[in-house]
Structure formats: C-alpha cells, structure tokens
Coordinates of C-alpha atoms in Angstrom, one line a residue:
X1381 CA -49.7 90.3 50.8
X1382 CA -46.4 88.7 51.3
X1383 CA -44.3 88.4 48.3
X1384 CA -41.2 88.0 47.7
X1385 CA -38.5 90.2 45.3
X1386 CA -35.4 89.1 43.5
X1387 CA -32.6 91.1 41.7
X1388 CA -32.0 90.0 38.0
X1389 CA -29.5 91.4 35.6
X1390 CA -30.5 91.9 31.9
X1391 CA -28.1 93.1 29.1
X1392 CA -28.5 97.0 28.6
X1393 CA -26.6 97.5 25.4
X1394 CA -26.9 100.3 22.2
X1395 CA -26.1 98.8 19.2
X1396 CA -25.1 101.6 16.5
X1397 CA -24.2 100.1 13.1
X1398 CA -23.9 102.0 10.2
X1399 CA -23.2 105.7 11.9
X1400 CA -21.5 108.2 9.2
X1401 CA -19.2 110.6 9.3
X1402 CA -17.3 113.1 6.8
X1403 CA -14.1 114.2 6.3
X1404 CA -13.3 116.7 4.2
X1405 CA -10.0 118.6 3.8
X1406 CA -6.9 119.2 1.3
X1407 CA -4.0 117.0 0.9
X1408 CA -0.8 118.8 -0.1
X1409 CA 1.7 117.3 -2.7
X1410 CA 5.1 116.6 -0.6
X1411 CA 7.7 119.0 -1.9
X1412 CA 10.6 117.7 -4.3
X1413 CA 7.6 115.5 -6.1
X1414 CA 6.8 117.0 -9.9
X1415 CA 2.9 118.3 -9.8
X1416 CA 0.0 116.6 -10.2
X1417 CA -1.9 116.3 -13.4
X1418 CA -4.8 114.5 -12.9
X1419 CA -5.6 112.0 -9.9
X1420 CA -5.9 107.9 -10.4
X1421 CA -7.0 106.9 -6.9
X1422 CA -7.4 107.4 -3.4
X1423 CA -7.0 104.6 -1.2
X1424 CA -7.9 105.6 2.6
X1425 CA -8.0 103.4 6.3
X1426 CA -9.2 104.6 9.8
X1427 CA -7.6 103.6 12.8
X1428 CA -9.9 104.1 15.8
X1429 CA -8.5 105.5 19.2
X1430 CA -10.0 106.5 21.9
X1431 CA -13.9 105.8 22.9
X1432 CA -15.5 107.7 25.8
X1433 CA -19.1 107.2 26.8
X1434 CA -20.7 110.2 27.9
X1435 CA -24.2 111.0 29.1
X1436 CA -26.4 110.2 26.2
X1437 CA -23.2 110.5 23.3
X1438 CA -19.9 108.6 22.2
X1439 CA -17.3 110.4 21.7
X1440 CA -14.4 109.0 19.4
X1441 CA -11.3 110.1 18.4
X1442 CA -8.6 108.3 15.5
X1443 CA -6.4 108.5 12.3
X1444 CA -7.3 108.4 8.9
X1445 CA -5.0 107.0 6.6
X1446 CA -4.9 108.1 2.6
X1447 CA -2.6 106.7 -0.2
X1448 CA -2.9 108.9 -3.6
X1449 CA -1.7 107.3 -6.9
X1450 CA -1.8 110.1 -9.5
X1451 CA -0.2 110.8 -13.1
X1452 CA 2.2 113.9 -13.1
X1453 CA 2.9 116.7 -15.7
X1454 CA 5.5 115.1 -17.3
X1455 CA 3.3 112.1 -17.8
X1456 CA 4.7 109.6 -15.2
X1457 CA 3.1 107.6 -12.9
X1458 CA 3.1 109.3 -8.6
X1459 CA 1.7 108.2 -5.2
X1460 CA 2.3 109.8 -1.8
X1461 CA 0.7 109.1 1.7
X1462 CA -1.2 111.5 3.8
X1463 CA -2.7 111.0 7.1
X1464 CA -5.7 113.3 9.7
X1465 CA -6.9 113.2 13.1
X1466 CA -10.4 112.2 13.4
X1467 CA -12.7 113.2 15.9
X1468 CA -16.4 112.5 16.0
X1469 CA -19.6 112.6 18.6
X1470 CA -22.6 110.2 18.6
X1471 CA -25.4 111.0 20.1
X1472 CA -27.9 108.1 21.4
X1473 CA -30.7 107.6 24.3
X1474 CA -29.6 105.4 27.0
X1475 CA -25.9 105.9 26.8
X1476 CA -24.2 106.2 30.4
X1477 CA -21.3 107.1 31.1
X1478 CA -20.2 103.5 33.4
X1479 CA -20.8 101.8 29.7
X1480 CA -18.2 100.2 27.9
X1481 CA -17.7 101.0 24.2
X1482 CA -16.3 98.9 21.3
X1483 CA -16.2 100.1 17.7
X1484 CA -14.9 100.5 14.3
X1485 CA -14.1 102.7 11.4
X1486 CA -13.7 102.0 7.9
X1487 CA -13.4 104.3 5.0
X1488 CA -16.4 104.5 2.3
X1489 CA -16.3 106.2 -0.7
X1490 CA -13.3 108.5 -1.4
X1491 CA -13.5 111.1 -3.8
X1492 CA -10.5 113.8 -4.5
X1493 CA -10.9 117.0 -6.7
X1494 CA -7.6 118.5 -7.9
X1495 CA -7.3 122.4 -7.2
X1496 CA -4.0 122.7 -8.5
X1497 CA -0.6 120.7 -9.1
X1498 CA 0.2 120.6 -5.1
X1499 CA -3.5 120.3 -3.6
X1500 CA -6.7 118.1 -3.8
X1501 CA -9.8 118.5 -2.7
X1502 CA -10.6 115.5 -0.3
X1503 CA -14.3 114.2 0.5
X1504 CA -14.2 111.0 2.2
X1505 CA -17.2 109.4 4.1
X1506 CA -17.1 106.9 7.6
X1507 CA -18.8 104.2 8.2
X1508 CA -18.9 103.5 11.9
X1509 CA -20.1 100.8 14.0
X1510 CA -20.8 101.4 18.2
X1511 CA -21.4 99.0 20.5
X1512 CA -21.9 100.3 24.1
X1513 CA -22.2 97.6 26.5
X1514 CA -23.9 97.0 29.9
X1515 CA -25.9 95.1 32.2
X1516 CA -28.7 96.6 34.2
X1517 CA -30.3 95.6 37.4
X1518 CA -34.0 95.5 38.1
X1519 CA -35.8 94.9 41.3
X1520 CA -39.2 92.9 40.2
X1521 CA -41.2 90.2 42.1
X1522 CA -40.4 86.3 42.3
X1523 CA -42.9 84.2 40.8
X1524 CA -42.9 82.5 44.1
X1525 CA -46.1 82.8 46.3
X1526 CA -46.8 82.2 50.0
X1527 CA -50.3 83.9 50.3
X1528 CA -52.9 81.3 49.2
X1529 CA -55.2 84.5 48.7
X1530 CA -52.7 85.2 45.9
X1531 CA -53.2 83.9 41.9
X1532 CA -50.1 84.4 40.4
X1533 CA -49.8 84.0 36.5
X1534 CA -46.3 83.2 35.7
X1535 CA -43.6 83.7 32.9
X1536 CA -40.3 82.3 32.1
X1537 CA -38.1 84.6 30.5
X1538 CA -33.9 84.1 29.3
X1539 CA -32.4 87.1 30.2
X1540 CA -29.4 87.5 28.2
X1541 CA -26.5 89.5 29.7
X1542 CA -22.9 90.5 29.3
X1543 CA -19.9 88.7 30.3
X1544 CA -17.0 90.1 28.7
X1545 CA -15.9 92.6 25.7
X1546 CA -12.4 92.8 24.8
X1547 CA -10.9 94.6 21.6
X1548 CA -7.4 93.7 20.8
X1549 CA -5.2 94.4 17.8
X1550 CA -3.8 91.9 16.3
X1551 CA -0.7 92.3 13.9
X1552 CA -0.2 90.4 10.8
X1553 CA 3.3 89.8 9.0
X1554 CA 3.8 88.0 5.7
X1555 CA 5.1 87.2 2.7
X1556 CA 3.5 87.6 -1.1
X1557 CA 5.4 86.6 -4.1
X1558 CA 4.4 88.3 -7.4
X1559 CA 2.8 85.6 -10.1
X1560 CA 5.5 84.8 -12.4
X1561 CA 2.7 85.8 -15.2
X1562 CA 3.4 89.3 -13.5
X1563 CA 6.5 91.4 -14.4
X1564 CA 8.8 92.1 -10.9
X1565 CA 8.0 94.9 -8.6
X1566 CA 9.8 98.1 -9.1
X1567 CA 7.9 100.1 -6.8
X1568 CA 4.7 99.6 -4.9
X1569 CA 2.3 102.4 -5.8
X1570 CA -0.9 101.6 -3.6
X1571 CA -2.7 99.1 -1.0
X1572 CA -5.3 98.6 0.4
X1573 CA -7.6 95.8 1.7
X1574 CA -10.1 94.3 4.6
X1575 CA -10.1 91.9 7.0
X1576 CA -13.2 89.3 7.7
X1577 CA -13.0 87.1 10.9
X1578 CA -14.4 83.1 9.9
X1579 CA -13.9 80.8 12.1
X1580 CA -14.3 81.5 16.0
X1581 CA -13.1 78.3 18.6
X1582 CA -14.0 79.0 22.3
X1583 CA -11.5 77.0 24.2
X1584 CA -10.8 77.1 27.8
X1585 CA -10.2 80.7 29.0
X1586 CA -9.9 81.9 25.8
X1587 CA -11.3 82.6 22.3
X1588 CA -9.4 81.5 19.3
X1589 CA -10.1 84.1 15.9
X1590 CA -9.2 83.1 12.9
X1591 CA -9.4 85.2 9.8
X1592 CA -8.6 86.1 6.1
X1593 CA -6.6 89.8 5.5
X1594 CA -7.4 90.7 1.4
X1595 CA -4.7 92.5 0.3
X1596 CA -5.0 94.8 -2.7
X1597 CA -1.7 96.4 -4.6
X1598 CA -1.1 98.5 -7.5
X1599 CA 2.6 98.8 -8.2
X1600 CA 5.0 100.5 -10.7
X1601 CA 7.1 97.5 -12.9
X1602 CA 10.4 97.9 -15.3
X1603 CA 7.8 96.9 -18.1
X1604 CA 8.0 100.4 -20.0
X1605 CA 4.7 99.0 -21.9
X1606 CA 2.9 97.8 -19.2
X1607 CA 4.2 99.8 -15.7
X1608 CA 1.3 100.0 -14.0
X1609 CA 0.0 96.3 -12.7
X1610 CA -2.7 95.1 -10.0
X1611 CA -2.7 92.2 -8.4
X1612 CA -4.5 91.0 -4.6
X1613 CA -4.1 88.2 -2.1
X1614 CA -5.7 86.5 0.6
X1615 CA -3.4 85.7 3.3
X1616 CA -4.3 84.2 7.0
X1617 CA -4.2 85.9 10.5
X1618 CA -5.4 84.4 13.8
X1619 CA -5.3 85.4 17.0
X1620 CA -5.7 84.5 20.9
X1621 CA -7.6 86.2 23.1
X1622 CA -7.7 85.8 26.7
X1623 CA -10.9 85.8 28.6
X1624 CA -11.6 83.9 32.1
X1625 CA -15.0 84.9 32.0
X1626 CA -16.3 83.6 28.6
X1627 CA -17.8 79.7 29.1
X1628 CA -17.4 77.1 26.1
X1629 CA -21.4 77.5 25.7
X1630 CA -21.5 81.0 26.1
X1631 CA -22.6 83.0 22.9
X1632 CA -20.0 85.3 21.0
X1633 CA -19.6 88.0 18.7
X1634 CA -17.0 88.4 16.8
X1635 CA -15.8 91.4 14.4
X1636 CA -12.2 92.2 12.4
X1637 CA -11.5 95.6 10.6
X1638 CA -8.2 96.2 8.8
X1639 CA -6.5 99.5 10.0
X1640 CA -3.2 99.7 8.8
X1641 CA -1.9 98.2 6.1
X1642 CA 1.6 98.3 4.8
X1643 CA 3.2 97.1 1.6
X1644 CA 7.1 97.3 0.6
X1645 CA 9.1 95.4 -1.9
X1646 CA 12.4 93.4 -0.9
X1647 CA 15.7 95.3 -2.5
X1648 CA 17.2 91.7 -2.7
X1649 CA 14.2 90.2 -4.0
X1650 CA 12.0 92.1 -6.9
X1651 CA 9.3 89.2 -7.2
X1652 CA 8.5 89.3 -3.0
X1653 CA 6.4 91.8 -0.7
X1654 CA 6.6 92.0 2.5
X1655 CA 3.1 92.8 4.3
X1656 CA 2.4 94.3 7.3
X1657 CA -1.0 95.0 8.8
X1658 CA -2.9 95.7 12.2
X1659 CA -6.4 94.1 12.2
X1660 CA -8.9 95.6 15.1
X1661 CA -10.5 92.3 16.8
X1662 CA -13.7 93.0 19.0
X1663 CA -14.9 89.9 20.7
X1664 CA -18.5 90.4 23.0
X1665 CA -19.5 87.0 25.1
X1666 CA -22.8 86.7 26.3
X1667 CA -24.2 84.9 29.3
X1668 CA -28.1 84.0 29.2
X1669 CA -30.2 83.5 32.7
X1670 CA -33.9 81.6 32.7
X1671 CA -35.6 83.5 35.3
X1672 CA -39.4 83.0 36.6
X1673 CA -41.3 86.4 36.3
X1674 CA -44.7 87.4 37.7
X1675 CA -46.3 88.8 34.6
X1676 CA -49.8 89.4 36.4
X1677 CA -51.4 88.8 39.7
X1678 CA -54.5 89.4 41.6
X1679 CA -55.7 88.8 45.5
X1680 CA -59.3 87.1 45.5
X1681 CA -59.8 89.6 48.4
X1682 CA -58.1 92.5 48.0
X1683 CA -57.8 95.1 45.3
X1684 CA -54.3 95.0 43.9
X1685 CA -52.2 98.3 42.5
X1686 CA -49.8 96.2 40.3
X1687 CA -46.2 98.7 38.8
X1688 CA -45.1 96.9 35.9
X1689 CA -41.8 97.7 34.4
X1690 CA -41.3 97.5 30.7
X1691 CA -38.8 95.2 29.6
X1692 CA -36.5 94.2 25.9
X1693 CA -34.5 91.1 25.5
X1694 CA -32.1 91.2 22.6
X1695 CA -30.4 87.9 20.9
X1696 CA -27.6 88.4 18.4
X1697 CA -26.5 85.7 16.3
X1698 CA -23.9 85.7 14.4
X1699 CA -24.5 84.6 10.6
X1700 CA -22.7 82.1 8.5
X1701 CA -20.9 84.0 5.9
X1702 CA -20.9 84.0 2.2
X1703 CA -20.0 85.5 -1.2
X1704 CA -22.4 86.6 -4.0
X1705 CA -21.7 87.5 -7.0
X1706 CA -23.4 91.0 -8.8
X1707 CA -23.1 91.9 -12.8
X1708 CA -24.0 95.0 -14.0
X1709 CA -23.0 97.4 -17.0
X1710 CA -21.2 100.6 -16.7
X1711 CA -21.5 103.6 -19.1
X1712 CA -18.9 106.4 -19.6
X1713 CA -19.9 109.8 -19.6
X1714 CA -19.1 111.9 -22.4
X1715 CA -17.3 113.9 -20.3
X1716 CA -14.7 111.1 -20.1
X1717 CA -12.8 110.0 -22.7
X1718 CA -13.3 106.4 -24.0
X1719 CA -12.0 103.4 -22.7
X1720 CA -9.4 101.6 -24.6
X1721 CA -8.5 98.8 -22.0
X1722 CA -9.1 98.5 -18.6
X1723 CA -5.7 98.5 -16.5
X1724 CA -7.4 97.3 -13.1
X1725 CA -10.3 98.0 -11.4
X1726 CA -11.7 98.0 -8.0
X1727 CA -15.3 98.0 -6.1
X1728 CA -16.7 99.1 -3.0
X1729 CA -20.5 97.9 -2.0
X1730 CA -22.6 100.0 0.1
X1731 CA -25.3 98.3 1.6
X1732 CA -28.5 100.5 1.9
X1733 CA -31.5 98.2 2.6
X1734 CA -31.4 94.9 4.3
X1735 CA -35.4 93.4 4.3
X1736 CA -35.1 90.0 6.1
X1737 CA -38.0 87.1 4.8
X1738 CA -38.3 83.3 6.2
X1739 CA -34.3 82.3 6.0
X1740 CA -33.5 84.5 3.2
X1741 CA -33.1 88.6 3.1
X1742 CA -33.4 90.9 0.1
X1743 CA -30.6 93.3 -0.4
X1744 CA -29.9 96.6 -1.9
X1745 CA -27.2 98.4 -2.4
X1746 CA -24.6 100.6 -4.9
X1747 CA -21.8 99.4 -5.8
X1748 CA -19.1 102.2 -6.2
X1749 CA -16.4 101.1 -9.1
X1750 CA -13.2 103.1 -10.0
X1751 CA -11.5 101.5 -13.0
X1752 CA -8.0 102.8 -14.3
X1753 CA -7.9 102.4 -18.2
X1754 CA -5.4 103.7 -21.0
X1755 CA -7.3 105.6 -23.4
X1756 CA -6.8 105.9 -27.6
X1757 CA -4.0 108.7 -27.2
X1758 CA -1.8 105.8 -24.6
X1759 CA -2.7 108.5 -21.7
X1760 CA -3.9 107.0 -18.7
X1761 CA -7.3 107.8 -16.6
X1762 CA -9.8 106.7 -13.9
X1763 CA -13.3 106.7 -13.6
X1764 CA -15.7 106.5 -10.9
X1765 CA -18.9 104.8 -11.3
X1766 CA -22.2 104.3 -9.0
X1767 CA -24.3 101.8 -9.8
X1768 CA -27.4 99.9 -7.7
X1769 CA -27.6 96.3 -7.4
X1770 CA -29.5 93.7 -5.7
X1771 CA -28.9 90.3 -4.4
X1772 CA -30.2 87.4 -2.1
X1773 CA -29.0 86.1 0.6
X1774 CA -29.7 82.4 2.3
X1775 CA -30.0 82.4 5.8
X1776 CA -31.5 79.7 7.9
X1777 CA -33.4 80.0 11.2
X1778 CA -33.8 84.2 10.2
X1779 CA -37.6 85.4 9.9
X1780 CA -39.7 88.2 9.2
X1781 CA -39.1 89.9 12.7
X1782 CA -35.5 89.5 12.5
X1783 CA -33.1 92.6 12.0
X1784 CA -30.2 91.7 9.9
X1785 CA -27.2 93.7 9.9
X1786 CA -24.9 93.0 6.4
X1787 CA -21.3 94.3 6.2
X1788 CA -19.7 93.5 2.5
X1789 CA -16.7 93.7 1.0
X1790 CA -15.8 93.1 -3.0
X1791 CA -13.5 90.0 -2.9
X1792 CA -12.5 90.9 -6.6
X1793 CA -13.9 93.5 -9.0
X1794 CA -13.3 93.1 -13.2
X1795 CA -14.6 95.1 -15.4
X1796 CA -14.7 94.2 -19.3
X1797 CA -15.0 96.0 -22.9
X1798 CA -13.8 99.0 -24.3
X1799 CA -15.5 102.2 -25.6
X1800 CA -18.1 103.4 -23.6
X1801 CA -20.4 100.5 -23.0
X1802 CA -18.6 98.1 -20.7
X1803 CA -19.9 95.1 -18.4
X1804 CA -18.8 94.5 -15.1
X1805 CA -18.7 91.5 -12.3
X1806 CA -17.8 91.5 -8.3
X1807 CA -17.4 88.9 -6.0
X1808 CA -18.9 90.4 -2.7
X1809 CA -17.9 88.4 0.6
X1810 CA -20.9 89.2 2.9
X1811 CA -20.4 89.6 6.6
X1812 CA -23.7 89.5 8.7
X1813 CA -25.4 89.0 12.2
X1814 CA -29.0 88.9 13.2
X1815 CA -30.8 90.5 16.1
X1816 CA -34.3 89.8 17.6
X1817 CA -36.1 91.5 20.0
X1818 CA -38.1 90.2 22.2
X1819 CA -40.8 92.9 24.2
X1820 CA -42.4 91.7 27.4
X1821 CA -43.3 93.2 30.6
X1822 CA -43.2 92.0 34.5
X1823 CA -44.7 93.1 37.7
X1824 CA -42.5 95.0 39.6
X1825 CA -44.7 95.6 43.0
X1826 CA -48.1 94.9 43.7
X1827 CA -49.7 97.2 46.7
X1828 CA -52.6 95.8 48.4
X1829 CA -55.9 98.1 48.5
X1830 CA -59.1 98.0 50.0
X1831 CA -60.8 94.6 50.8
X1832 CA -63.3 93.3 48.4
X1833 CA -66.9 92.1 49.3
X1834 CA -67.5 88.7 49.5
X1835 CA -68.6 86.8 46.8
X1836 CA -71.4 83.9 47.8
X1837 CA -70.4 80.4 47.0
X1838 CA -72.1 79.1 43.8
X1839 CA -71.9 77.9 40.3
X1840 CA -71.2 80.8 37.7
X1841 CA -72.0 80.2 33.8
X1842 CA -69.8 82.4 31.5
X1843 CA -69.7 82.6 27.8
X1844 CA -66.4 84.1 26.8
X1845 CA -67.0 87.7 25.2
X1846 CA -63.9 86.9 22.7
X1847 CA -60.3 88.3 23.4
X1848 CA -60.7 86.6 26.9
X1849 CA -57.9 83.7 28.2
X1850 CA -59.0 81.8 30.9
X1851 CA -56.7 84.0 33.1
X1852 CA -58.6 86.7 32.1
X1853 CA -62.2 85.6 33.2
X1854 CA -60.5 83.5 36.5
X1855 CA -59.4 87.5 37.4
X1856 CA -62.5 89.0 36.4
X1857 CA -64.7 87.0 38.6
X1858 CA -61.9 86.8 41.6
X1859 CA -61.9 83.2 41.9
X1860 CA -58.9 80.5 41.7
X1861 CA -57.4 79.7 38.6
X1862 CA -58.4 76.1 38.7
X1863 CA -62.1 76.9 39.4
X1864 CA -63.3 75.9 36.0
X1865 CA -65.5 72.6 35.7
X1866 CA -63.9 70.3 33.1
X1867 CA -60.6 70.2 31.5
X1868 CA -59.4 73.3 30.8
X1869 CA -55.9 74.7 30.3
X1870 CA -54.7 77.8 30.0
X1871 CA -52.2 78.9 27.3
X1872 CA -52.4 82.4 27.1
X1873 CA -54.2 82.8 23.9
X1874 CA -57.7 84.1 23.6
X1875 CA -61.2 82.0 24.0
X1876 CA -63.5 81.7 21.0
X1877 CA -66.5 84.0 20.7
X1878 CA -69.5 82.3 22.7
X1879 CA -67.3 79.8 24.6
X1880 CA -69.2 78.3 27.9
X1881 CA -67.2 78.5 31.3
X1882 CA -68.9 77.0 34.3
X1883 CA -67.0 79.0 37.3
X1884 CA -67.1 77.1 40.8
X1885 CA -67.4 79.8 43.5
X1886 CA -66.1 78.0 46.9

C-alpha cells in the first residue's frame, strides 16, 4: 500500500475561565489612626505575577490590593490601604510544561468582619481566567493516493492554530474634574473600577487596543452636611502592541483587566483628580490551515488495519459587546437599621449560568449590592445585599452548540427609597466570546493484512439496510466508489430504509 503522510499543526490550548480562589486573612488598622467602629467598604484589585506551567497544573503567584473606608469611634469618616501576596495552583489535564500561559485576576465579592478597633476579618473571593496556549503536531495520512487498489474517502478540515500571545501592561494617566454640582475634594477616601477593551484594529505588524477604564471614587468634601460623596468616570486608554507574526486576517482575542488603580487630588486644585492606572492587555492571534484528511479508507484487495487518531478543533469568536440593564428590589434585614437615604451605592454581578439558544443566550446570575446610607439617628452604615437576576442577551451567528463565556461589570448601580423596602437598577456592560467545538477523527496509518479472495465480475442488487452511505455499502462489498449504476452521489448522510443499489462488479 503506498501512501503518503504529512505533518499538520493544530492548536492545543486549555481554556480555564471562571477558576476561584480565596483569600482570607486580617487587615491591621495602621497605628496613629483612631479605631475602627464599624466598616463601610472594602474595595480590593489583584495584580497577576508570575505564571508557570507545570505538568498537568498552573501555578500563579501576585498581589492583592484592598482599600477600607470605615467610620471611627469618634464618629468620623477613615480609609487605609492594605496589600497580600497571592499564590495559587490549578490543576488541569493536558497542561505541559513547554505551554505558554496568559491570565487574569479580579476580585469578587469582598466581605470584612470587624474583630476589634485595629483588626478585620477579611474574606475575599478570585475570579481567575487561564489560557495555556500551544500547538501540537500530528503525523496522519495525506488524502493523496497512488495505489489504484486504494478508495480513499476524504475530509477537509481548518485546523486552527496559534500564532502569537502577548500580555502587556499598559498604563493610563489622566485627568477628572469634579462636577461643579459636586462640592470640591478634600480627601479621596476610595477607588475602584474595571477596564473593558472595545475596539481592536490589526494594522501592519501590530494590534491597536483601544478601551474604556471606569473609574469609581468615594471622597471626603469640606461639606460638614454632606462629606461623604460618590461620583465615577469613564475615561479612554489605548495601546500598541507589537506583533510580526499576527496577519491583517488573522483572528484575535482580546482581553483588559484593571490592576492598579490610583486616585489623588491636586493641593493647587480641589475640583481636579489625577488618575493613575495599569490595565493588563492579553492579545491571542490565531492562524487557521485547510488541510485534506483521510477520514476512512479501504484496499479492494487487501484487509486494512486502519489507527485513527481522535481529534478537536476549537473557534473562538469574540462577541460584540453590550449593556443591559437589571431592576430588582432589596429588603433590609431587621438586623440593620433602616434606611433614611441612600449616600451611594455600588454592584458587582456574578455570572453563574450562561445557556446559549439561536443568536441569543439566557443568563443568570446575582448581583451583589453594598449601599452606604445615613440612618434616622444621622449615623452612617452599609449594607450588603445578594440578589438573583436574569437577562438576555442578543448575539448573532451563536447557536445551541455554542459555549458562551460572559464577563460583566455594573457600569452604574442606584439604589432608591428609604425604610426597608427599596428598589434598585444597574447598568451591566457585558463582555463575551463564544467557542465551538468541532469533534472529528482522521486515519493516522493504515497496515495492510492478508489478501482478500476474489470477487467474480457481475451485477450486485442492494437494498440499503438504513444507516448505510453509499461509502458504506461501496466498502462493504469491496468495489470502487463509482461502481453504482445511475446517478448517485455521495454526501455522507445515511440511505433510506429499502433503497435499491445496483453494484457493478468489474
């Protein structure tokens, strides 16, 4: 049997999205501050470090990041800064060590318990994304065929593979001036935000990100009857990254995670804040390769031991992004006291089910308020609140089979009413990408056996058993491919129950 093999190179990539992690630990009040008496909020970022593939793990190390606003004993309003080491272990089938690993870390839900005036409790949750990237080589046969004893039944397959992954920081320095409806900044208390990368150019030798940062701030004003004020912004950030291999029609992936954020007011200037940031940019770009794969074979005079090898293509598509909007109401527990009016309020979604339909997916998920509020007695508190939502999204050319991965963020969070009973809107901005699968196997060597007996020339009449191609009964009976009478032609699928062949033995 003389056939031919070829080397091809397929993508051989893990994909670990939404990976947890825990930290838990006490923050210590900085000495010369007055103690704590009860906590407002806990802001928190992650910066990633270090990623090492491993045999069949990830290993990743980083920083974590926490801002604490709090009320003191004497009734005033406090923040401080605290930072951790992170370290944490995946463990995955498939991971080699020769694979390259990009990621991300952002904080989830945040809760602090105070143990006394100079400690809290700290219980903050992970949410990491892996990709470990690389290509694979396989040895299988080429579709091509010199032995006329030899049917061949042939597949095309696009093989997608990697080109180039490149993470990059990218750092961000601006300028926000305070509304003039807002009083000027004495002090800022708190920030936080997220980054979302929108719109992605692929120019010559490079990729062009650009991207908005949300920026959220609680600060401290001169106001004695209204010190504590919120406000956010949306400011730009772009960046350039370099990359020789990446074609102007190859396919790209593209994420942005805020890691550190930075907020400080301008002695000179009460009514300006100067912003500094460093956004994580990951950029993947694919190539894709149509190959021509044997997907069966048989030798009209041999028996054939065929090795097929098992084989996955996976297609990632990035997804247009958009914002929804979720309202829901939000009850106070006895245990808290009532509300009187909301000071600000804030929302983080967690995404728990993503079920994809015909260009549309259902999702479900809880969306995790905290809302500071002055209560009857002028005191001021915060509340934390969990409460499930659900929401469609629109998104063409994704089906049934796709897996859609969503990443949200609340753009803006505002919370209404006072008492106990109060109503509650946030702007999400969805980020999301789709994957699909494609399963499929191809013959990687075919070993000929023992030599068949001859089959006299003649006329064969067949009626198709059902679940039969035409492939299927041309193998069965040994003879060429082309050896039906009539116009037949073979697609792959199945014959009806009962339908007459007429096989031409030669």
């Amino acid at each position: 049997m003389s056939m031919l093999k070829q080397e091809i190179i397929t993508e051989n990539s893990r994909w670990m999205t939404d990976c947890q992690a825990l930290i838990e630990g006490t923050l210590k009040l900085p000495e010369g501050l007055e103690e704590i008496s009860g906590i407002l909020e806990i802001a928190g970022l992650a910066e990633l470090g270090e990623i090492r593939a491993g045999e069949g793990r990830i290993d990743l190390d980083g920083t974590a990041r926490f801002s604490i606003l709090y009320m003191d004993k004497k009734g005033e309003i406090g923040c401080f800064d605290s930072e951790c080491r992170l370290a944490h272990g995946v463990e995955e089938e498939g991971i080699t060590p020769d694979m390259q690993v990009l990621g991300e870390i952002r904080v989830g839900d945040v809760t602090g318990k105070l143990i006394d005036g100079t400690s809290i409790a700290i219980r903050a949750e992970l949410n990491i994304n892996l990709y470990a990237l690389g290509n694979e080589e396989f040895e299988l046969l080429e579709a091509y065929n010199t032995d006329k004893n030899v049917e061949i039944k042939e597949q095309v397959q696009k093989l997608p593979y990697i080109r180039t992954a490149k993470c990059v920081q990218s750092y961000v320095k601006d300028e926000l001036r305070v509304p003039q409806s807002m009083p000027p900044v004495r002090q800022v208390l708190l920030s936080r935000g997220y980054a979302v990368a929108k719109n992605i150019h692929k120019e010559e030798d490079k990729i062009v990100v650009e991207g908005d940062l949300r920026v959220f701030i609680v600060y401290l004003s001169p106001d004695k009857n209204a010190p504590l004020q919120y406000m956010s912004e949306t400011l730009p950030f772009g960046e350039i990254i370099n990359d020789a291999g990446c074609t102007e029609d190859s396919p790209i992936f593209v994420t942005a995670n805020l890691e550190r954020l930075v907020v400080d007011t301008q002695e000179e200037n009460p009514d300006l804040l100067e912003v500094s940031a460093v956004i994580r940019i990951c950029s993947l770009c694919f190539g894709e390769k149509e190959t021509y794969l044997v997907e069966d074979l048989y030798d009209r005079q041999h028996e054939c031991k065929l090795t097929w090898l098992p084989m996955q293509t996976c297609r990632r598509r990035q997804l247009e992004g958009q914002k929804k909007v979720v309202r829901m109401g939000i009850t106070v527990p006895d245990s808290a006291p009532e509300v009187a009016r909301v000071l600000y309020s804030c929302a983080m979604p967690e995404i728990l089910s993503v079920t994809p339909g015909r260009d549309r997916a259902a999702v479900e998920g809880v969306m995790r308020y905290l809302l500071c509020y002055t209560t009857a007695d002028a005191g001021i508190k915060s509340l934390q609140a969990s409460v499930p939502f659900t929401t469609d999204l629109s998104l063409p050319g994704v089906g049934e089979n796709s897996d859609v991965h969503v990443e949200a963020f609340a753009e803006y969070a505002v919370v209404e009413g006072s008492g106990r009973e109060l109503e509650a809107r946030c702007c999400m901005e969805i980020c999301a990408y789709e994957t699909v699968c494609t399963s499929f196997r191809a013959v990687a060597d075919a070993e000929m056996g023992a030599e068949l007996p001859v089959a006299a020339p003649g006329i064969v009449v067949y009626f198709a058993g059902g679940g039969e191609s035409l492939w299927d009964i041309a193998k069965k009976f040994r003879v060429r491919t082309d050896a039906f009478a009539g116009e037949w032609e073979d697609d792959g699928q199945p014959l009806e129950q009962g339908t007459k062949l007429v096989l031409i033995r030669s």
